mmCIF file of C-alpha atoms in Angstrom:
data_model
loop_
_atom_site.group_PDB
_atom_site.id
_atom_site.type_symbol
_atom_site.label_atom_id
_atom_site.label_comp_id
_atom_site.label_asym_id
_atom_site.label_seq_id
_atom_site.Cartn_x
_atom_site.Cartn_y
_atom_site.Cartn_z
ATOM 1 C CA PRO A 1 101.933 132.896 69.519
ATOM 2 C CA MET A 2 98.248 132.734 70.412
ATOM 3 C CA ARG A 3 98.575 129.776 72.829
ATOM 4 C CA THR A 4 101.210 131.643 74.843
ATOM 5 C CA ARG A 5 98.973 134.714 75.091
ATOM 6 C CA ILE A 6 96.120 132.531 76.321
ATOM 7 C CA MET A 7 98.225 130.690 78.914
ATOM 8 C CA THR A 8 99.871 133.852 80.240
ATOM 9 C CA SER A 9 96.577 135.722 80.537
ATOM 10 C CA PRO A 10 95.616 136.628 84.115
ATOM 11 C CA ALA A 11 92.198 135.033 83.456
ATOM 12 C CA PHE A 12 93.846 131.648 82.718
ATOM 13 C CA THR A 13 94.018 130.353 86.317
ATOM 14 C CA SER A 14 93.386 127.194 88.309
ATOM 15 C CA GLU A 15 90.448 128.998 89.900
ATOM 16 C CA HIS A 16 88.605 128.420 86.618
ATOM 17 C CA ILE A 17 90.636 125.697 84.881
ATOM 18 C CA LEU A 18 91.642 122.255 86.180
ATOM 19 C CA ALA A 19 93.624 121.040 83.162
ATOM 20 C CA ALA A 20 94.732 122.100 79.705
ATOM 21 C CA ILE A 21 94.843 119.726 76.742
ATOM 22 C CA LEU A 22 97.985 120.190 74.678
ATOM 23 C CA PHE A 23 98.840 119.158 71.157
ATOM 24 C CA GLU A 24 102.170 117.381 70.683
ATOM 25 C CA LYS A 25 103.838 120.462 69.164
ATOM 26 C CA THR A 26 102.601 122.649 72.034
ATOM 27 C CA MET A 27 104.133 120.187 74.518
ATOM 28 C CA GLU A 28 107.505 120.732 72.825
ATOM 29 C CA ARG A 29 107.348 124.538 73.036
ATOM 30 C CA GLU A 30 108.212 126.908 75.866
ATOM 31 C CA VAL A 31 106.173 129.570 77.619
ATOM 32 C CA GLU A 32 108.163 132.332 79.312
ATOM 33 C CA GLY A 33 111.334 130.212 79.231
ATOM 34 C CA LYS A 34 109.753 127.015 80.596
ATOM 35 C CA LEU A 35 108.452 123.925 78.846
ATOM 36 C CA THR A 36 104.693 124.345 78.401
ATOM 37 C CA ALA A 37 103.782 121.658 80.959
ATOM 38 C CA ASP A 38 106.164 123.112 83.537
ATOM 39 C CA TYR A 39 104.737 126.591 82.993
ATOM 40 C CA LEU A 40 101.174 125.338 83.328
ATOM 41 C CA TRP A 41 101.833 123.476 86.579
ATOM 42 C CA GLU A 42 104.437 125.684 88.263
ATOM 43 C CA GLU A 43 102.968 129.071 87.356
ATOM 44 C CA LYS A 44 99.255 128.366 86.914
ATOM 45 C CA HIS A 45 98.672 125.127 88.900
ATOM 46 C CA ILE A 46 96.892 123.674 85.863
ATOM 47 C CA LEU A 47 97.418 120.018 84.946
ATOM 48 C CA PRO A 48 98.983 119.468 81.498
ATOM 49 C CA ILE A 49 97.199 116.783 79.450
ATOM 50 C CA LEU A 50 98.460 115.557 76.067
ATOM 51 C CA LYS A 51 96.138 114.707 73.172
ATOM 52 C CA VAL A 52 97.575 111.453 71.827
ATOM 53 C CA ASP A 53 95.007 110.321 69.264
ATOM 54 C CA LYS A 54 95.642 110.994 65.582
ATOM 55 C CA GLY A 55 91.998 111.493 64.660
ATOM 56 C CA LEU A 56 89.115 109.195 63.883
ATOM 57 C CA ALA A 57 88.984 106.240 61.522
ATOM 58 C CA PRO A 58 86.031 105.955 59.131
ATOM 59 C CA ALA A 59 82.765 104.828 60.730
ATOM 60 C CA LYS A 60 82.254 101.080 61.098
ATOM 61 C CA ASN A 61 79.315 99.455 62.890
ATOM 62 C CA GLY A 62 77.979 102.870 63.872
ATOM 63 C CA ALA A 63 81.183 104.037 65.587
ATOM 64 C CA GLN A 64 84.490 105.682 64.850
ATOM 65 C CA CYS A 65 87.504 104.200 66.573
ATOM 66 C CA MET A 66 90.777 106.079 66.647
ATOM 67 C CA LYS A 67 93.224 105.886 63.789
ATOM 68 C CA PRO A 68 96.434 104.001 64.602
ATOM 69 C CA ILE A 69 98.877 105.948 66.766
ATOM 70 C CA PRO A 70 102.342 105.236 65.354
ATOM 71 C CA GLY A 71 105.198 105.880 67.782
ATOM 72 C CA LEU A 72 102.926 105.972 70.844
ATOM 73 C CA ASP A 73 105.561 104.542 73.209
ATOM 74 C CA GLU A 74 108.110 107.170 72.154
ATOM 75 C CA LEU A 75 105.494 109.931 72.459
ATOM 76 C CA LEU A 76 104.628 108.784 75.983
ATOM 77 C CA GLU A 77 108.298 108.750 76.957
ATOM 78 C CA ARG A 78 108.737 112.319 75.655
ATOM 79 C CA ALA A 79 105.572 113.339 77.505
ATOM 80 C CA LYS A 80 106.987 112.012 80.784
ATOM 81 C CA GLU A 81 110.279 113.832 80.170
ATOM 82 C CA ARG A 82 108.295 117.038 79.662
ATOM 83 C CA HIS A 83 106.254 116.515 82.860
ATOM 84 C CA ILE A 84 102.901 115.836 81.225
ATOM 85 C CA PHE A 85 100.370 114.563 83.781
ATOM 86 C CA GLY A 86 98.102 112.515 81.551
ATOM 87 C CA THR A 87 96.647 111.927 78.130
ATOM 88 C CA LYS A 88 93.311 112.081 76.379
ATOM 89 C CA MET A 89 92.060 110.268 73.311
ATOM 90 C CA ARG A 90 88.683 110.452 71.610
ATOM 91 C CA SER A 91 86.402 107.998 69.793
ATOM 92 C CA VAL A 92 82.816 108.617 68.671
ATOM 93 C CA ILE A 93 79.773 106.376 68.919
ATOM 94 C CA LYS A 94 77.003 107.305 66.493
ATOM 95 C CA GLU A 95 74.591 104.370 66.812
ATOM 96 C CA ALA A 96 73.519 101.827 69.416
ATOM 97 C CA ASN A 97 75.471 99.080 67.694
ATOM 98 C CA GLU A 98 76.946 96.451 70.049
ATOM 99 C CA ALA A 99 79.928 95.628 67.800
ATOM 100 C CA GLY A 100 80.851 99.269 67.207
ATOM 101 C CA ILE A 101 80.557 100.254 70.862
ATOM 102 C CA ARG A 102 82.515 97.196 71.982
ATOM 103 C CA ALA A 103 85.307 98.067 69.505
ATOM 104 C CA VAL A 104 85.504 101.651 70.810
ATOM 105 C CA VAL A 105 85.632 100.623 74.481
ATOM 106 C CA GLU A 106 88.175 97.856 73.832
ATOM 107 C CA GLN A 107 90.468 100.235 71.950
ATOM 108 C CA GLN A 108 90.153 102.921 74.631
ATOM 109 C CA PHE A 109 91.041 100.460 77.412
ATOM 110 C CA GLU A 110 93.853 98.800 75.465
ATOM 111 C CA LEU A 111 95.525 102.164 74.912
ATOM 112 C CA GLY A 112 94.597 103.418 78.386
ATOM 113 C CA VAL A 113 96.433 100.509 80.016
ATOM 114 C CA ARG A 114 99.522 101.154 77.846
ATOM 115 C CA ILE A 115 99.456 104.809 78.838
ATOM 116 C CA ALA A 116 99.060 103.993 82.543
ATOM 117 C CA GLU A 117 101.901 101.475 82.357
ATOM 118 C CA ALA A 118 104.058 104.238 80.852
ATOM 119 C CA GLY A 119 103.419 106.292 83.994
ATOM 120 C CA LEU A 120 100.779 108.756 82.782
ATOM 121 C CA VAL A 121 97.100 109.082 83.711
ATOM 122 C CA PRO A 122 94.882 108.178 80.739
ATOM 123 C CA ILE A 123 91.611 109.979 80.149
ATOM 124 C CA LEU A 124 89.372 107.667 78.161
ATOM 125 C CA GLU A 125 86.905 109.506 75.940
ATOM 126 C CA PRO A 126 84.431 107.211 74.213
ATOM 127 C CA GLU A 127 82.031 109.993 73.200
ATOM 128 C CA ILE A 128 78.441 109.358 72.139
ATOM 129 C CA ASP A 129 77.364 111.740 69.392
ATOM 130 C CA ILE A 130 74.880 114.200 70.889
ATOM 131 C CA PHE A 131 72.780 113.942 67.721
ATOM 132 C CA SER A 132 72.541 110.143 67.879
ATOM 133 C CA ALA A 133 68.922 109.063 67.390
ATOM 134 C CA ASP A 134 69.379 106.275 69.956
ATOM 135 C CA LYS A 135 71.709 108.036 72.395
ATOM 136 C CA GLY A 136 70.110 106.500 75.500
ATOM 137 C CA GLU A 137 70.517 102.968 74.199
ATOM 138 C CA SER A 138 74.114 103.711 73.164
ATOM 139 C CA GLU A 139 74.811 104.960 76.692
ATOM 140 C CA ARG A 140 73.329 101.801 78.208
ATOM 141 C CA ILE A 141 75.439 99.542 75.980
ATOM 142 C CA MET A 142 78.598 101.588 76.544
ATOM 143 C CA LYS A 143 78.094 101.590 80.331
ATOM 144 C CA GLY A 144 77.949 97.788 80.276
ATOM 145 C CA TYR A 145 81.204 97.497 78.329
ATOM 146 C CA LEU A 146 82.898 100.105 80.536
ATOM 147 C CA LYS A 147 81.939 98.175 83.683
ATOM 148 C CA GLU A 148 83.133 94.934 82.113
ATOM 149 C CA HIS A 149 86.535 96.382 81.244
ATOM 150 C CA LEU A 150 86.962 98.102 84.617
ATOM 151 C CA ALA A 151 86.291 94.776 86.345
ATOM 152 C CA LYS A 152 89.020 93.144 84.221
ATOM 153 C CA LEU A 153 91.738 95.523 85.389
ATOM 154 C CA ASP A 154 93.926 93.443 87.670
ATOM 155 C CA GLU A 155 95.538 94.858 90.791
ATOM 156 C CA GLN A 156 98.749 95.718 88.925
ATOM 157 C CA HIS A 157 96.828 97.852 86.428
ATOM 158 C CA LYS A 158 94.749 99.452 89.162
ATOM 159 C CA ASP A 159 98.022 100.528 90.778
ATOM 160 C CA HIS A 160 99.316 101.856 87.445
ATOM 161 C CA VAL A 161 96.281 104.043 86.883
ATOM 162 C CA GLN A 162 96.769 105.862 90.178
ATOM 163 C CA ALA A 163 99.266 108.686 90.231
ATOM 164 C CA PHE A 164 100.677 111.545 92.268
ATOM 165 C CA TYR A 165 101.400 114.981 90.875
ATOM 166 C CA PRO A 166 103.277 117.367 93.204
ATOM 167 C CA GLY A 167 100.819 119.466 95.166
ATOM 168 C CA CYS A 168 97.778 117.940 93.477
ATOM 169 C CA GLY A 169 96.992 115.018 95.769
ATOM 170 C CA ARG A 170 95.994 111.488 94.833
ATOM 171 C CA LEU A 171 93.936 110.953 91.695
ATOM 172 C CA LEU A 172 92.205 107.723 90.759
ATOM 173 C CA PHE A 173 91.434 106.600 87.218
#
């Protein structure tokens, strides 16, 4: 398949690529006889990241939160069994609307903490639409909510969002 050809290409190296984002089905497949994540790390020294979101909900208050993620706990357990390093999940902010931005950041952190507690490194991705007419104001509002939520992480959660990956060194969320 195409993904295997890409990953096995001599140009697909850690010299140019830090991490690869995998779909759930790709995580379940093998590349050259190894689970995809194992191949990426052991052969290419590229961190395997799993996309866990199921797409975007309809816009509300100028933002699109993620759709519900049924079976997230089971997915995270399978990801750990398959040596996935972390996860990513995307939301989109389209307008400088306090309620919409707050909802996006709250959802990202709520799920991020669950992911960290499951033993994976969450990548939070509250994206601001590049075509937003009030992008600067959206960024200012989002930064405030991000700081607020980071300050709320207690010591236990701060420990959960730190991880080791063999040969990679210490990473901090």
